[in-house]
Amino acid sequence: MTRRFLPVLVVAFTSTALAQIGGDLRFCLRADPKTFDPLLVEDDNSEAVRYLTGGVLLRVNRVSQQFTPELAASWKVDEQGRRITFHLRHGVAFSDGTPFSADDVTYTMNRLMDPQLHSATADPFRSSSIPPRITQLSADTVSVTFGAPVSGLERLFDQVAILSAHSPRKLAAVLGPFQVAEYKPGIEVRLSRNPNYWKTDAGGRRLPYADQIHLQIQQNRDLELVRFRRGEIDLINSVDPEVFERLAHDAPSSVTDAGVSLESEMMWFNQAPSAPLPSYKKAWFASQAFRRAVSEGINRADLARIVFKGHAQPAAGPISPANRFWFNTTLRPHPFDVPSALRRLQEEGFQMRNGQLYDGGGHAVEFSILTNAGNRSRERMATMIQQDLTALGMRVNVVTLDFPSLLERMTQTFQYEACLLGLTNLDLDPGAQMNVWLSSAANHQWNPNQKSAATPWEAEIDRLMRRQASELRPEARKRLFDRVQQIVWEQEPFLYLVNKDSLMALSPQLQNTAPAAVAPQAYWNIEVLRKSSQLAGNR
Amino acid sequence: MTARRLFAIAALGLLLATSFGAGLLPKFSYSAQHREFTDAAPSLRFPLGTDELGRDRMARLLSATRVSLVFAAAASLGALILAALIGGVAGYCGGWCDRALVHGIDLMLSLPWLFLLLAVRALLPLNAAPLTSLLATYALLALLGWASPARVVRAGVRSLRDSEFVLQARAEGVTELRILLRHVLPNLRPILLAQFWTSIPLFILTEANLGFLGLSAGEPFPTWGSLLRELQDPLLVRPEAFAPVAAIALSVVCFKLLSPRGGYQV
Amino acid sequence: MRPLLSAFVSVDYPGRPGVLQGVDLEIAPGEILGLVGESGSGKSTLALALLRLLPFRGGTTRGELRLRERDLLALSERQMRAVRGREIGLVLQSPISALNPAMRIGRQIVESWQAHRDHSPDLPGTLEMVSLPTEPSFLDRYPSQLSVGQAQRVLIAMAILHRPALLIADEPTSALDAVTQAEILKLFARLNRQLGMAVLYISHDLLSVASLCHRIAILQQGQIVETNTSEEIFQRPQHAYTQALLRAIPRVPEFLPV
Ligand SMILES: Nc1ncnc2c1ncn2[C@@H]1O[C@H](COP(=O)(O)OP(=O)(O)O)[C@@H](O)[C@H]1O
Ligand SMILES: [Mg+2]
């Protein structure tokens, strides 16, 4: 297993042998992009096109997870986090040659905030009732002023591709490394090099290196894999552990484990008071000791080793270690400790008789774990947990349901006992997780939409989350959110099982790869990716 | 008895005998996870190796064989009883009763039964034991599977009812009940038997499909269908993992050999 | 003498009305009446109509049907069932398909006796009367193991088991070879003589009934065109159709009373 963290954005190429570089890169989209308008993106495939073609004011570096300047050479946040002022880069032009100026930023922001546009990208900008005000201070200075302080304000701009206010080519004029050259529905989106892209390598060569990118539309993951093995595509952004192992067996250099990702797998007990469950079961699920005991009864290391073939690690809490800044480094995954689990259960009044656990009222402890049918890793995890918990005398039934039925139980009828699902935090900032942690939130899965916090610890999480939202100093926010992670670790409303690694397949011919654990993992540094064979061929 | 029937009986008998015999041995556990031997190659201890959770493939295959064969036969019997009742009433009574039941049969045959199965499974209590959920699945298969044999039974009963020998019996003053019991039913037997033997492989294959989709018995209970799920891995290279396919194919072929060809015509 | 059976019936099938149009028929006790008509003229339909079996074939019967003084059309189905086989016996047209293929013939005969259970059956006597063997090895056979002639005899045995006053035989010889035909004809004559049983003997062949029947009725397209003694029919046919039937016979035979 190779873990590479290459803290590089632009690799220095000094060799004159690279005088002629170019060539085509190929990889797959799962489906047709739903839109080519960067402000209307909602699906992953449109997002891929936006990432490859759009220029943004600043970007979250996918490896260092720091904000890096792009079209804005610098910026400043002031007025207690209500205003951000961008100083724009000079000498930048759109792909059609139209010069880039503050007009374009103003135009883009105004269009984004237009209520008629119904842009999902605009939603995070509307956190306060007063819409943000865009002020063009000079030809190269623009400020955006929000109605209320926004913590972690910069991250919002990573998603906003700047459009041209003046270009006759409208949306087709882009500031990113590539532009859309051709779209054959159902077949491919062909991108060509943006000749006016502003970045250069250390040798002064204009980026990107590649001439074209063929985004081939391929729904079937098995076929995608076959094509990768035939060398018809250059990368697969995320592969399953089994596929990874097989590829690694055949050609070790074709796969990369980029280390722990933002994806985690977790399980939780239904604590909704309105759930149609017997009251003794509700009592178990509401008991911290019960949840902790179950947690200690699960062999997370085995889950990671067997289900994920070692490409995962036991999880400690809601934030993956992949989230460098926000992860609470003091937390350790709950140990696999059956004696301790049994002790907790005994103290809570549970009793073991003939290998079966009974609660104080004499009810045999039996519950079901729900997961979505067709997800084999989750089914396997549930089956392993089923076996693990027999050591605690618990009878567990594994129930797989199609996703709509599962969601209905999870969100409407609350007819379930425990649920095993995965979670991906797309956003590194905990501000994006308000809808999970607030007790009044709809995604507060174990007991959603509470009128007032059901437990003191949930009340404390509410307070901490609200405070971090209005706090501007990152270190202070981090202290608050560390405490949230600590409480979740202690109370275990979610039993975090594993954090999955980011696994990808990369053609050994690809050069300058710097796989990241964060999307778009393999091609986040697309402007410097190129293929070695073309290098040889073009000389 | 032809050689092929003999072969079919011998092969099925062997399948059943080994699967039931093995069930008596304590060493065979279909659910024990030998986590230090996951995905192991065949060995003396694990003749078919282990699956990705370290469970003995041989033990799982044998208990799946037991369950799938017995349940398929039971479901086939259940479906047949329903088919005989409904098809029999339709064919014998005729008239509006026949028309209504034939509409019912057509409706059953046009139902999106996979969707129905999904819906019913979603309604099952969550803490149903794996065996219970399997039972429910097969019961549902039987409830859904009666329609096409019912159609055959109806046609058979109809032609028997209109046959010369039934008319002759009527001319002799034989009562309706005795006509039904002594003249119609005995002549229906070959039809019912043929339907029974042909339904079993259908149920086996349906369960295999359901299992492949993860809609059969709950974990850790093995059925032929749920064992097939291992084959979903596009890169699977272990030939021993294909043993369930061989077992299914063998039993389906045997049942096809057992089902009378053409059979008795009325 | 008062007739044993008198009928005046019309029959319709769905989509095919008027298969029988006012067929007028009387059979005296102990009489052999021949019913002759070409194929499709409605002979079998009439046989079924007399036993009120047409509803099982989808047909409806109108008119009058009397057995001695009883109005058969007024009987309930249950009462009618008691008439079938006990007072009127019927032998259907094709002997092989009129026997249940899944039942041993001994069992079939017992079934037909059990339909009424009015007296202890004289099974050996009956079998002897129709010249069938009485040993178990024969009775254990299935219909497929019988010759057509044997099957016909089994059917006749079943029909006369209850010694009905009237036996209706629908073309009993049409499927048989010439030798067996002659034997069956003799059998009917003997039954008539020994049991005093009236017979309605249906045939499409005027010649074959000539020696057997006392009287002959000619059926043409659902209507009786002429009824007369056999002698008269052969010697002085009245109706043009009867004359045509006679002309079709190569040579008019001598009248031979049996
Ligand atoms: N079940 C029935 N439904 C309708 N038509 C019938 C049915 N049975 C007989 N027929 C018709 O009635 C006519 C008389 O038939 P049938 O009595 O069998 O004649 P036969 O016995 O003299 O040959 C024929 O034309 C035949 O097609
Ligand atoms: Mg006829």
Short mmCIF file of C-alpha atoms in Angstrom, two decimals, chain C residues 14 31 103 156 207 246:
data_model
loop_
_atom_site.label_atom_id
_atom_site.label_comp_id
_atom_site.label_asym_id
_atom_site.label_seq_id
_atom_site.Cartn_x
_atom_site.Cartn_y
_atom_site.Cartn_z
CA PRO C 14 -75.78 -21.32 -28.96
CA GLU C 31 -89.87 -52.12 -29.09
CA MET C 103 -59.90 -46.26 -14.39
CA ILE C 156 -73.40 -51.83 -23.11
CA LEU C 207 -79.19 -51.24 -44.19
CA LEU C 246 -82.87 -46.53 -50.28
#
